[in-house]
Tab-separated table of C-alpha atoms in Angstrom:
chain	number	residue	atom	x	y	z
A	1	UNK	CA	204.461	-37.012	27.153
A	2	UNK	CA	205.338	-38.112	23.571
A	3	UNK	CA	206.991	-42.026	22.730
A	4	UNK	CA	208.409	-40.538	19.649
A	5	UNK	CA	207.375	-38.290	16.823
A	6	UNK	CA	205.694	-39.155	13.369
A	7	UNK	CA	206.887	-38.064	10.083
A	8	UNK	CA	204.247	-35.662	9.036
A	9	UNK	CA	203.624	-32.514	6.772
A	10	UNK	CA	205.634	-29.337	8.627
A	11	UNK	CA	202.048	-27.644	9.729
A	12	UNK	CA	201.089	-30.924	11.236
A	13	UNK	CA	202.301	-31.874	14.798
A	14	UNK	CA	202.112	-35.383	14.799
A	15	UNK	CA	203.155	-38.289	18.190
A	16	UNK	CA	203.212	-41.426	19.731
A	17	UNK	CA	202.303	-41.323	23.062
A	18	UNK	CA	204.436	-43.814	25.922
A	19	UNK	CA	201.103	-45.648	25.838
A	20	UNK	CA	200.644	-45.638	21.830
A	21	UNK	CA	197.852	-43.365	21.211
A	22	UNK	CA	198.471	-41.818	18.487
A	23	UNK	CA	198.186	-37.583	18.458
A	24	UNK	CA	198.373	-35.625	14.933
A	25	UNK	CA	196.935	-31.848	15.527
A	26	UNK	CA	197.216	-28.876	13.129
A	27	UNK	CA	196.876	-25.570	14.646
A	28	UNK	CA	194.691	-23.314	12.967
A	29	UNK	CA	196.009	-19.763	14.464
A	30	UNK	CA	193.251	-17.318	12.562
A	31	UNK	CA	190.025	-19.452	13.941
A	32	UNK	CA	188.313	-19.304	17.612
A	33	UNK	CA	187.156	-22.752	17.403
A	34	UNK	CA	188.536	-26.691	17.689
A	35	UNK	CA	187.679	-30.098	16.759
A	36	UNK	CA	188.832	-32.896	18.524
A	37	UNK	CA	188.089	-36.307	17.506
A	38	UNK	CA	188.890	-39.877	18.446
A	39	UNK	CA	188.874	-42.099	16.055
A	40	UNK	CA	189.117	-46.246	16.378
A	41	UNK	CA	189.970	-48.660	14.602
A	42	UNK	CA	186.450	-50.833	14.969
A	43	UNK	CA	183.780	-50.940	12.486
A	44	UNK	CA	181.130	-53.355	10.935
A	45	UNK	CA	183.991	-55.430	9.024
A	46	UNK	CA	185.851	-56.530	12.457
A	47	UNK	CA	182.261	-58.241	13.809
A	48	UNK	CA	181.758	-61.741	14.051
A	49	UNK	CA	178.096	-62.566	12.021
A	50	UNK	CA	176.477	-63.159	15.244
A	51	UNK	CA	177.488	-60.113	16.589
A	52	UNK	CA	176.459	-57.662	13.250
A	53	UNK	CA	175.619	-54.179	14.522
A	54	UNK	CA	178.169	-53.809	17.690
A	55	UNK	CA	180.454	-51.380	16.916
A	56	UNK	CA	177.600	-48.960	16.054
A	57	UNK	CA	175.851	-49.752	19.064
A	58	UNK	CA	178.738	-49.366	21.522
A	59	UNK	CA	178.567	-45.799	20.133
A	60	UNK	CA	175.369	-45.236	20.764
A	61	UNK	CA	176.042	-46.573	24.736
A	62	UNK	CA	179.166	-44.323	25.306
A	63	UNK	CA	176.694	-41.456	25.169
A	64	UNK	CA	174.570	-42.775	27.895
A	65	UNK	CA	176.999	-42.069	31.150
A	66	UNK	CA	180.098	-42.687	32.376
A	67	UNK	CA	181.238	-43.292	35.997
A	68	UNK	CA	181.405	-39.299	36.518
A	69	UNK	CA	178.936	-38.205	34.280
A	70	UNK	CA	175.029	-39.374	33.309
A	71	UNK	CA	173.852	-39.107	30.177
A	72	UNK	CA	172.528	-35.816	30.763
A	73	UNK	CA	175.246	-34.764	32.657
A	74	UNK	CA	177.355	-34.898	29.405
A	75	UNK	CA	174.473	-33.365	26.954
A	76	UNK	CA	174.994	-30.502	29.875
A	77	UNK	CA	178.125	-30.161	30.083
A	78	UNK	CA	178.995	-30.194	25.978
A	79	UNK	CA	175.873	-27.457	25.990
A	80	UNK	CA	177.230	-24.763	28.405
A	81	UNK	CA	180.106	-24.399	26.738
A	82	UNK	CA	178.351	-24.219	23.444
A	83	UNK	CA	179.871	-27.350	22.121
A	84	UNK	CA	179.102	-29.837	19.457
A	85	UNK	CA	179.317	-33.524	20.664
A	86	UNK	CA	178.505	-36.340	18.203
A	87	UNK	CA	180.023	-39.642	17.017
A	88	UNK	CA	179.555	-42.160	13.654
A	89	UNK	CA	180.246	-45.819	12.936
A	90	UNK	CA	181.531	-46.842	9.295
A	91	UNK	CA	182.732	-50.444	7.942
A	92	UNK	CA	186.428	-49.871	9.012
A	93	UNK	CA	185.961	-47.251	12.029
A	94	UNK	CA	184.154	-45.728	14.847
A	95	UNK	CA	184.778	-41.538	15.424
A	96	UNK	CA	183.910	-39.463	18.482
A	97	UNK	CA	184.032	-35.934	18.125
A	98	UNK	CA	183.595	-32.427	19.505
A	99	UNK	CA	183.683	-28.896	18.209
A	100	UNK	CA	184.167	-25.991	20.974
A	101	UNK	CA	185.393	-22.563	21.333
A	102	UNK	CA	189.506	-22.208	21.580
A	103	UNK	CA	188.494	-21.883	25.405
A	104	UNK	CA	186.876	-24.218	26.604
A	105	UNK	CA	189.750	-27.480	24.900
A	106	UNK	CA	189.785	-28.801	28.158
A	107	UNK	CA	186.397	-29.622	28.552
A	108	UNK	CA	186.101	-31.449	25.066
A	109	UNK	CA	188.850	-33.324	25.854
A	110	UNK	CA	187.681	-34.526	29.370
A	111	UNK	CA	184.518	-35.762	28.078
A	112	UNK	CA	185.518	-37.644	25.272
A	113	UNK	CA	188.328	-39.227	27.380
A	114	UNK	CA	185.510	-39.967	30.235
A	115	UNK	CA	183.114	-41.211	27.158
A	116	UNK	CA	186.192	-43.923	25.877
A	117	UNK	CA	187.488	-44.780	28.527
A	118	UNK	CA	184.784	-44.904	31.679
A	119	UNK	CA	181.597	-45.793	29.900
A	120	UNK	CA	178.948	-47.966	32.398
A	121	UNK	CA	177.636	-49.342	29.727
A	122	UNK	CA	174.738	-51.050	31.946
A	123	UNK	CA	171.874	-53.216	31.680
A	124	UNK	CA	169.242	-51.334	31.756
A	125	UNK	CA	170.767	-48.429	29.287
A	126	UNK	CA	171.780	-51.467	26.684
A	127	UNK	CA	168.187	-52.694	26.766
A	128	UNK	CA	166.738	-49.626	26.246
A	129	UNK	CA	168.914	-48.670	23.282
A	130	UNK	CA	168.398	-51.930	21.581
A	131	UNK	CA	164.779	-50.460	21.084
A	132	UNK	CA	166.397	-47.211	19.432
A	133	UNK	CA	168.654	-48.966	17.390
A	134	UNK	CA	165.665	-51.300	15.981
A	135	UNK	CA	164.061	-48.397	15.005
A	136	UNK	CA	166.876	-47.181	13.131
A	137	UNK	CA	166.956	-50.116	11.133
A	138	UNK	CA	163.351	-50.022	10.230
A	139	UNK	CA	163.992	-46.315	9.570
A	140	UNK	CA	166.241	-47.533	6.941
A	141	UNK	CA	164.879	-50.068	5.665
A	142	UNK	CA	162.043	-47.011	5.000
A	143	UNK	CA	164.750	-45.312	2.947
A	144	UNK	CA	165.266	-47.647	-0.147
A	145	UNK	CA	167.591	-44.745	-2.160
A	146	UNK	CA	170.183	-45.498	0.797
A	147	UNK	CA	169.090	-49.329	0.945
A	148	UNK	CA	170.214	-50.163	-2.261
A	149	UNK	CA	173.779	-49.079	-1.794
A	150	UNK	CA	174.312	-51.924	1.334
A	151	UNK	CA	172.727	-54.364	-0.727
A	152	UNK	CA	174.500	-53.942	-3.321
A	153	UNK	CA	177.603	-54.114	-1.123
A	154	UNK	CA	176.009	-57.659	0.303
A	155	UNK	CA	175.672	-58.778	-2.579
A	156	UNK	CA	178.978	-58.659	-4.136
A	157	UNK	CA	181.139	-59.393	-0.935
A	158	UNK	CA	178.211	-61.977	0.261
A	159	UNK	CA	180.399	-63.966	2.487
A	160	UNK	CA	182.780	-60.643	3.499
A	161	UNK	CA	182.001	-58.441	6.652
A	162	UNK	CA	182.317	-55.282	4.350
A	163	UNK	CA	179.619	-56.621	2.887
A	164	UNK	CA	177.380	-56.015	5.682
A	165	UNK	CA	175.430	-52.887	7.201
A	166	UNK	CA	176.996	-50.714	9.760
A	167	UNK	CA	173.562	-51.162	11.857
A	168	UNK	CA	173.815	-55.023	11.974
A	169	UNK	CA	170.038	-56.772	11.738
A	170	UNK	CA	166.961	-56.729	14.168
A	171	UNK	CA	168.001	-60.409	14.884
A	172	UNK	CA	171.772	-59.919	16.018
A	173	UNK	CA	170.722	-56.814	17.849
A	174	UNK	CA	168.203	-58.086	19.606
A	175	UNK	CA	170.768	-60.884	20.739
A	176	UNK	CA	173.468	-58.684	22.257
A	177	UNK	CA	174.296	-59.002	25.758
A	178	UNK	CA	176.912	-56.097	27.993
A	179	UNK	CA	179.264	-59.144	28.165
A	180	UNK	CA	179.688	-59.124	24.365
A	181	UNK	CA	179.851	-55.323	24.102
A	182	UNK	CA	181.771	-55.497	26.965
A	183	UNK	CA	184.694	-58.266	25.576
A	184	UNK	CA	184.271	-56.154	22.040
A	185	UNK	CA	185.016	-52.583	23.821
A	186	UNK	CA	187.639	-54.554	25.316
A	187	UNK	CA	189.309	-56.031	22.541
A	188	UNK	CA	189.424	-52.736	20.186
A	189	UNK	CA	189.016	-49.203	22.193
A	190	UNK	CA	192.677	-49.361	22.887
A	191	UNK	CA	195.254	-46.597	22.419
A	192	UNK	CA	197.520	-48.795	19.903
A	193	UNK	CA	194.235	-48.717	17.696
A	194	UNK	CA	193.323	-45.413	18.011
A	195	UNK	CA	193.977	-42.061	16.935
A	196	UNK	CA	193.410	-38.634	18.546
A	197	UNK	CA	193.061	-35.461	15.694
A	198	UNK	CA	192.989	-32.166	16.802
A	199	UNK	CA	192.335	-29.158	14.399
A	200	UNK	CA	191.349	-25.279	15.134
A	201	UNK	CA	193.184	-22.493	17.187
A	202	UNK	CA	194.636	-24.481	20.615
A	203	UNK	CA	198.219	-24.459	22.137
A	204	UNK	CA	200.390	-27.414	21.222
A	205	UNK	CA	202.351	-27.584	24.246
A	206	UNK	CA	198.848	-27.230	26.461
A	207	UNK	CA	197.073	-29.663	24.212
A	208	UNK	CA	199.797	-31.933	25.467
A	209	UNK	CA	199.191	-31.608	28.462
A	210	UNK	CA	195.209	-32.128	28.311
A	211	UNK	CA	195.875	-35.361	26.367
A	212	UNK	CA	197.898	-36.956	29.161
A	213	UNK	CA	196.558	-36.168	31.468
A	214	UNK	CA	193.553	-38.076	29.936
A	215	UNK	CA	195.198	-40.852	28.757
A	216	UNK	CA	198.033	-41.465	29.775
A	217	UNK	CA	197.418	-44.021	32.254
A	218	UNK	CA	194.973	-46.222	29.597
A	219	UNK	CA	197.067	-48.945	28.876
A	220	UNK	CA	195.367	-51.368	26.693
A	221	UNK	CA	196.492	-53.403	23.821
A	222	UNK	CA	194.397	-54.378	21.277
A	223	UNK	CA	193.298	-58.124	20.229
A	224	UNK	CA	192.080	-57.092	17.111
A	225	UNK	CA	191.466	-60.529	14.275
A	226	UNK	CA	193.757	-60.605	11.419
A	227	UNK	CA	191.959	-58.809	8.522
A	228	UNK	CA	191.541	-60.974	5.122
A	229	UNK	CA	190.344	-59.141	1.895
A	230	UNK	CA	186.860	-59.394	0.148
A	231	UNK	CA	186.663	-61.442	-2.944
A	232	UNK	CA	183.922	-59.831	-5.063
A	233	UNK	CA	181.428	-61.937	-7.195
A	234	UNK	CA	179.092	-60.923	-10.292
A	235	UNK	CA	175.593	-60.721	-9.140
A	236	UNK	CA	172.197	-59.834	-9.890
A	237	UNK	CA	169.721	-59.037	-6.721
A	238	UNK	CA	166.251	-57.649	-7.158
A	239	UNK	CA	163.956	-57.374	-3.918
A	240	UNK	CA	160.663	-56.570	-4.335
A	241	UNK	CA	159.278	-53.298	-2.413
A	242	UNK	CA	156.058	-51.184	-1.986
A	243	UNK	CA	157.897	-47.853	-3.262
A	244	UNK	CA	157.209	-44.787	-5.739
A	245	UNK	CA	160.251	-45.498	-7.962
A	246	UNK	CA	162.807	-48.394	-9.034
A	247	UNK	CA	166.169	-47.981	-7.112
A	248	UNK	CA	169.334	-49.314	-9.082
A	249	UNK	CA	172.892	-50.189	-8.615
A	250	UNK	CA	175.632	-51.433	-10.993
A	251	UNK	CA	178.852	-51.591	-10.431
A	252	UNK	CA	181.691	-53.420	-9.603
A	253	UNK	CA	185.233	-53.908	-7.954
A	254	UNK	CA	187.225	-50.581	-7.206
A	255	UNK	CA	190.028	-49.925	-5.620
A	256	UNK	CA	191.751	-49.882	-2.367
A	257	UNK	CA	192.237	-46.452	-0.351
A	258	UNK	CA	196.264	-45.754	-1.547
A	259	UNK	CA	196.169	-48.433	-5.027
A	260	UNK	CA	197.588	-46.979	-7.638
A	261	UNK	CA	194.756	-45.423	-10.050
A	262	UNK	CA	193.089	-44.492	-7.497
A	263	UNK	CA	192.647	-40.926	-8.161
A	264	UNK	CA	191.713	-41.711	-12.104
A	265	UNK	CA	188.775	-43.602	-10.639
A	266	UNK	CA	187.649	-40.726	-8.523
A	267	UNK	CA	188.073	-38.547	-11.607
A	268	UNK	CA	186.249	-41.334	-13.756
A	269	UNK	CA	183.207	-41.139	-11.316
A	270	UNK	CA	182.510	-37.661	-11.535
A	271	UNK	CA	182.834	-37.330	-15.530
A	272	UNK	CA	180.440	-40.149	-14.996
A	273	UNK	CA	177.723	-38.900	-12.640
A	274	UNK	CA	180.014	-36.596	-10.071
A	275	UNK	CA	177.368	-33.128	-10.597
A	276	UNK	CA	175.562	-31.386	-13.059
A	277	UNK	CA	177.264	-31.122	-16.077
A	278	UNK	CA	178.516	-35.063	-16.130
A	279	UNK	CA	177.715	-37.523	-18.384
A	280	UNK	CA	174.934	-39.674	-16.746
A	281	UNK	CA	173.138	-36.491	-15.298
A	282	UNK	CA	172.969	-34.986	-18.686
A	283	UNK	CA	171.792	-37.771	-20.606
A	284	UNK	CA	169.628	-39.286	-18.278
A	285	UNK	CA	168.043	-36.309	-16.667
A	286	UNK	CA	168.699	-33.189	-18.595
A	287	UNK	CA	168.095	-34.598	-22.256
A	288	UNK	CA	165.434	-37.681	-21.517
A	289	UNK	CA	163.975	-36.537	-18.155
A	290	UNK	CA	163.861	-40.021	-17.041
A	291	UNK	CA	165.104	-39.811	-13.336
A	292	UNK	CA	165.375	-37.215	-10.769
A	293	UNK	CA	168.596	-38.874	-9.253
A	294	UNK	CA	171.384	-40.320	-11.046
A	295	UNK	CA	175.330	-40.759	-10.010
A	296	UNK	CA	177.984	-42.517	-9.386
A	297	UNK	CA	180.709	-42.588	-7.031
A	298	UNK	CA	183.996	-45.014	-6.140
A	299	UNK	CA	184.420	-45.990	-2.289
A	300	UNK	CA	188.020	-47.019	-1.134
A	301	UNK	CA	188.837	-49.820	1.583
A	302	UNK	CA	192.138	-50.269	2.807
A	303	UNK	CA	192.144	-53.225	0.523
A	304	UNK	CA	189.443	-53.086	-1.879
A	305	UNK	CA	186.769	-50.592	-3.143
A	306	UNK	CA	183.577	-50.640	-5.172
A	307	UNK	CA	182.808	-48.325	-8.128
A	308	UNK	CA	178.602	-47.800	-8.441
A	309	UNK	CA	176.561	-45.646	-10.465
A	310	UNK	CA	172.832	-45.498	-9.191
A	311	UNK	CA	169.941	-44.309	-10.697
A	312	UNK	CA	166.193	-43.690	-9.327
A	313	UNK	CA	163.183	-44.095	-12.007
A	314	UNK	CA	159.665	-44.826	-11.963
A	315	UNK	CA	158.922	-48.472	-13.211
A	316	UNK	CA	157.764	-47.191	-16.748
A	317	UNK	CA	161.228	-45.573	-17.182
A	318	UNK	CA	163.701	-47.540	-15.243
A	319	UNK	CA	164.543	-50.083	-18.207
A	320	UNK	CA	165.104	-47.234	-20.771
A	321	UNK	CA	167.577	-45.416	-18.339
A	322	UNK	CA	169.470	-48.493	-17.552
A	323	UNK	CA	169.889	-48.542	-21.621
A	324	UNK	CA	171.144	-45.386	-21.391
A	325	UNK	CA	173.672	-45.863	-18.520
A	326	UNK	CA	174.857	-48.959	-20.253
A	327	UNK	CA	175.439	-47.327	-23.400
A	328	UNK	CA	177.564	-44.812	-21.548
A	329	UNK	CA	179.506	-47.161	-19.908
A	330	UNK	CA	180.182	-48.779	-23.103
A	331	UNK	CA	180.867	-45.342	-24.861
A	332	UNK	CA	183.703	-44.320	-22.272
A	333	UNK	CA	185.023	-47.819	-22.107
A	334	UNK	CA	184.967	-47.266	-26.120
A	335	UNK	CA	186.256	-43.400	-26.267
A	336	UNK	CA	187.917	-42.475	-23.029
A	337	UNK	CA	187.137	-39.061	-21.962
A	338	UNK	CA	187.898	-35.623	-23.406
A	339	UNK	CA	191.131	-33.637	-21.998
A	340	UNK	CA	188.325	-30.670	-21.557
A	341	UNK	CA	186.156	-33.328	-19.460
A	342	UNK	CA	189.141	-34.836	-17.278
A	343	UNK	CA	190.059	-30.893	-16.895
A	344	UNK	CA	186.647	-29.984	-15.613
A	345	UNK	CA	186.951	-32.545	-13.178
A	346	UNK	CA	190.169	-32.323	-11.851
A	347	UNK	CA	189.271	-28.422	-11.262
A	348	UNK	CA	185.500	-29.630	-9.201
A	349	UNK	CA	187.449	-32.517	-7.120
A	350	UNK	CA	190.235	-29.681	-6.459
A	351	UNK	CA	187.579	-27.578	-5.370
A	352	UNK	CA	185.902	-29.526	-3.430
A	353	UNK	CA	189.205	-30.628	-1.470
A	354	UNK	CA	190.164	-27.111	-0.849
A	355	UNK	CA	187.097	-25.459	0.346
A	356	UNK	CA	185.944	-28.000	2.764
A	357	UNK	CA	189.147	-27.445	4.480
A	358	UNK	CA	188.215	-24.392	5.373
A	359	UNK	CA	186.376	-25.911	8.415
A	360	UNK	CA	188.017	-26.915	11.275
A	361	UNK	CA	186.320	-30.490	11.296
A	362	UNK	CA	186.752	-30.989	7.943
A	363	UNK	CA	190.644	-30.621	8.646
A	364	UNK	CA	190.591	-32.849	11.972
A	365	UNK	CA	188.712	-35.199	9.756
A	366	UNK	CA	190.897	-35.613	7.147
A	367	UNK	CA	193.523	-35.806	9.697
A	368	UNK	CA	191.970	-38.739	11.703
A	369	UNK	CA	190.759	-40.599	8.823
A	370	UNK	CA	194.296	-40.200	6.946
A	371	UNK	CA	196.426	-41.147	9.701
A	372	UNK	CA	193.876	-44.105	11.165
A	373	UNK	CA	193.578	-46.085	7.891
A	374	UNK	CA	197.186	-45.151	5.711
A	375	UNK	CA	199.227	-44.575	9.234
A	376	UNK	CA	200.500	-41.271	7.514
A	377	UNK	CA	199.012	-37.850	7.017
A	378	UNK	CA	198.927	-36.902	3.586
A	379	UNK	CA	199.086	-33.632	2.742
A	380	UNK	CA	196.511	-30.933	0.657
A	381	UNK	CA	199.420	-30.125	-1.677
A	382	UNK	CA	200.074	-34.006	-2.106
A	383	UNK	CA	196.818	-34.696	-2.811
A	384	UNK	CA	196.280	-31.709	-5.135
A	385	UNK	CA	199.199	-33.147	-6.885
A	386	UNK	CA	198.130	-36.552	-7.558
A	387	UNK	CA	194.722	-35.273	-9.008
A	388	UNK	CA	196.607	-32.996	-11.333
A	389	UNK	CA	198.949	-35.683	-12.895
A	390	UNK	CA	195.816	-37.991	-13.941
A	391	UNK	CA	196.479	-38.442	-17.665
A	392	UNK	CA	193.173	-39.033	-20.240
A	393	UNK	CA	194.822	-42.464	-20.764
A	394	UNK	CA	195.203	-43.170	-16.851
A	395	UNK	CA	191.069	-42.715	-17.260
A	396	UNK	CA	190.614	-44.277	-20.472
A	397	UNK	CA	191.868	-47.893	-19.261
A	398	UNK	CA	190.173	-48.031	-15.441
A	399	UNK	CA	186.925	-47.249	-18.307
A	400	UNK	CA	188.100	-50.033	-20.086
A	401	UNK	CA	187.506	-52.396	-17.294
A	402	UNK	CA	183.652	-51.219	-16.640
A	403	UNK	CA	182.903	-51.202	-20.161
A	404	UNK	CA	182.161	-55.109	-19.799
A	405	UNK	CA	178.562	-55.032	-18.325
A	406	UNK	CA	178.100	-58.604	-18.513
A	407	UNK	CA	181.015	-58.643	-15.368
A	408	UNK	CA	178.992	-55.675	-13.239
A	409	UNK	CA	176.645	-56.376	-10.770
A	410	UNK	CA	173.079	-55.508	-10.550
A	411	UNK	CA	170.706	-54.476	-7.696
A	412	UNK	CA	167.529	-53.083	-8.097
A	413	UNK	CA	164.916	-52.319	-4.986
A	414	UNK	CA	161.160	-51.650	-6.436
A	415	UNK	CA	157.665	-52.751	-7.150
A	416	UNK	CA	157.183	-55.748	-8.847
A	417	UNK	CA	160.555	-56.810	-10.001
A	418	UNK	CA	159.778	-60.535	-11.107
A	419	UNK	CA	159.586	-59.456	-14.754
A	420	UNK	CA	161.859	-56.326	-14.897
A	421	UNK	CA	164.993	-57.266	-16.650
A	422	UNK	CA	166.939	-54.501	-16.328
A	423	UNK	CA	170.037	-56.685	-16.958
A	424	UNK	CA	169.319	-57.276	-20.932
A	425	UNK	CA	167.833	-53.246	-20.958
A	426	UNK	CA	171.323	-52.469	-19.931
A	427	UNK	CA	172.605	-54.329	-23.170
A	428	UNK	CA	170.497	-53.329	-25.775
């Protein structure tokens, strides 16, 4: 039933199973509901260049039959029990998940174990899908606010996988064939590289029993490539496109998932642009009413991150918010932050933390994700801690390092770029 226990916060029940899948489930007692999610180790940054796109499209196949169910059959099932079935695809993993009623466990669990681990995955389902999947990526390419972000990614890991989108290109997609999804479902939907997260009102020792007898007899072990680290570079990208406003990145290297500082980046990203009453949002929007959209944000890696502030103009106003962004960079790179700013933030991120937990997938998220990437559950009150010790200093020198805008990279997605330089607006 269980290969041997983890080492994780007292709510948490937390195993190995004999086959090494991975269980960590936190009962819930005062809710009627449950999510269960499984969660892999396979994303965009484990796919060869010719094969850009696969991970995300294996999830779409799993939902198109298995050898017990057809497509519809699991749409069916999932709706008369009043479930929620759905599934996502990031750079570092791929999640499953389903939301049901305390009661009906069992029938969550049996169809995401039927999903991984009996998928047909045939010929004429991968064909058809291909043609879903293309228009996803046209969708996108249709959304240049989200755009922007993946480019800028590409271009400062150019030669990295994280550096790529999750939806892979209309050229690699078109290319796949069920042996490669096939040899890639293969190589990483294995229960050494996966993680099963249970959160809600459920029975530990029956949950037990539900999750071997789903998986107990997969015995897989994974093949997955050794992974190296990105090495970022300074760039400048502008790509000319027929929209309403100029969308713009800068940024540069953050830092990895559990590297130290990590927290005091988080923080510095929200005085930055994190809501309403931050720096960038103030200043750029409230006072000067040059942009409708302006933030920034820090996303963690296992082994790197990226720190980005974006901003959304019209072409007229685009260069004179950049000036203003720079300036602020400069300024808190200069200054620090005030102990009433860091304050104000510590109490939002706090808040934030806490009240999404409130949902049962929320929790199993956090649980998933925590345990997946770190191989440890970390706890509320642990992380709660960690925000709280951030020191003004701790802020003032990750600041320090941004202040430089001649070592941030640039990407910009508009009309008529070929003369915007946005680069020497951000230095005046």
């Amino acid at each position: 039933m269980g290969g041997f226990r983890l080492d994780c916060p007292e709510s948490i029940d937390g195993y190995v199973m004999d086959n090494g899948l991975t269980v960590v489930a936190e009962p819930i007692p005062h809710v009627r509901s449950v999510a269960v999610g499984f969660w892999i180790l396979a994303g965009s940054r484990d796919e060869q260049q010719s094969e850009q796109g696969i991970s995300h499209f294996l999830e779409h196949l799993l939902f198109k039959g298995t050898d017990r169910r057809s497509a519809r059959q699991i749409a069916e099932t999932m709706d008369q029990v009043g479930g929620q079935l759905n599934a996502f695809t990031t750079k570092e993993y791929t999640c499953y998940y389903a939301r049901v009623l305390d009661e009906h466990l069992d029938v969550a669990i049996d169809v995401l174990g039927d999903m991984i681990r009996n998928p047909t995955c045939r010929a004429g389902d991968i064909e058809r899908e291909k043609s879903v999947i293309l228009e996803e990526i046209g969708m996108y390419e249709d959304a240049p606010d989200e755009l922007v972000h993946d480019l800028f990614a590409q271009s400062i890991w150019r030669e990295h996988p994280l550096g790529r989108s999750v939806l892979g290109t209309g050229e690699t997609i078109a290319r796949l064939q069920r042996e490669d999804i096939l040899r890639h479902m293969a190589a990483r939907y294995t229960p050494d590289n996966s993680v099963m997260a249970v959160a809600g009102s459920f029975n530990p020792p029956r949950l037990r029993e539900l999750l071997s007898d789903a998986f107990c007899s997969w015995g897989a072990t994974s093949t997955r490539p050794p992974e190296t680290p990105p090495v970022a570079e300074v760039a400048t990208t502008m790509r000319s496109k027929d929209t309403e406003l100029v969308h713009m990145c800068l940024g540069g290297v953050g830092l990895a998932l559990e590297a130290p500082g990590s927290y005091s980046l988080n923080l510095l990203a929200n005085i930055l642009g994190g809501g309403p009453s931050s720096r960038l949002f103030q200043e750029v929007r409230e006072e000067r009413g040059l942009a409708y959209s302006v933030f920034s944000y820090a996303s963690a890696f296992r082994d790197s991150g990226l720190f980005v502030l974006y901003c959304g103009a019209g072409k007229e106003r685009i260069r004179t918010a950049a000036g203003v962004i720079g300036a602020e960079l400069r300024r808190v790179g200069r200054e620090g932050v005030s102990h009433a700013e860091l304050a104000r933030a510590k109490e939002q991120m706090k808040s934030n933390l806490t009240m999404a937990l409130e949902s049962t997938g929320a929790r199993m998220n956090r649980l998933g994700r925590s345990q997946l990437l770190l191989r440890r559950v970390i706890s509320l009150d642990e992380m709660l801690n960690r925000i709280q010790a951030v020191t003004v200093d701790d802020v003032r020198e990750l600041a320090a390092g941004f202040s430089d805008l001649r070592n941030l990279s640039l990407v910009a997605i508009g009309p008529d770029l070929q003369n915007l330089d946005l680069r020497s607006s951000l230095l005046e």
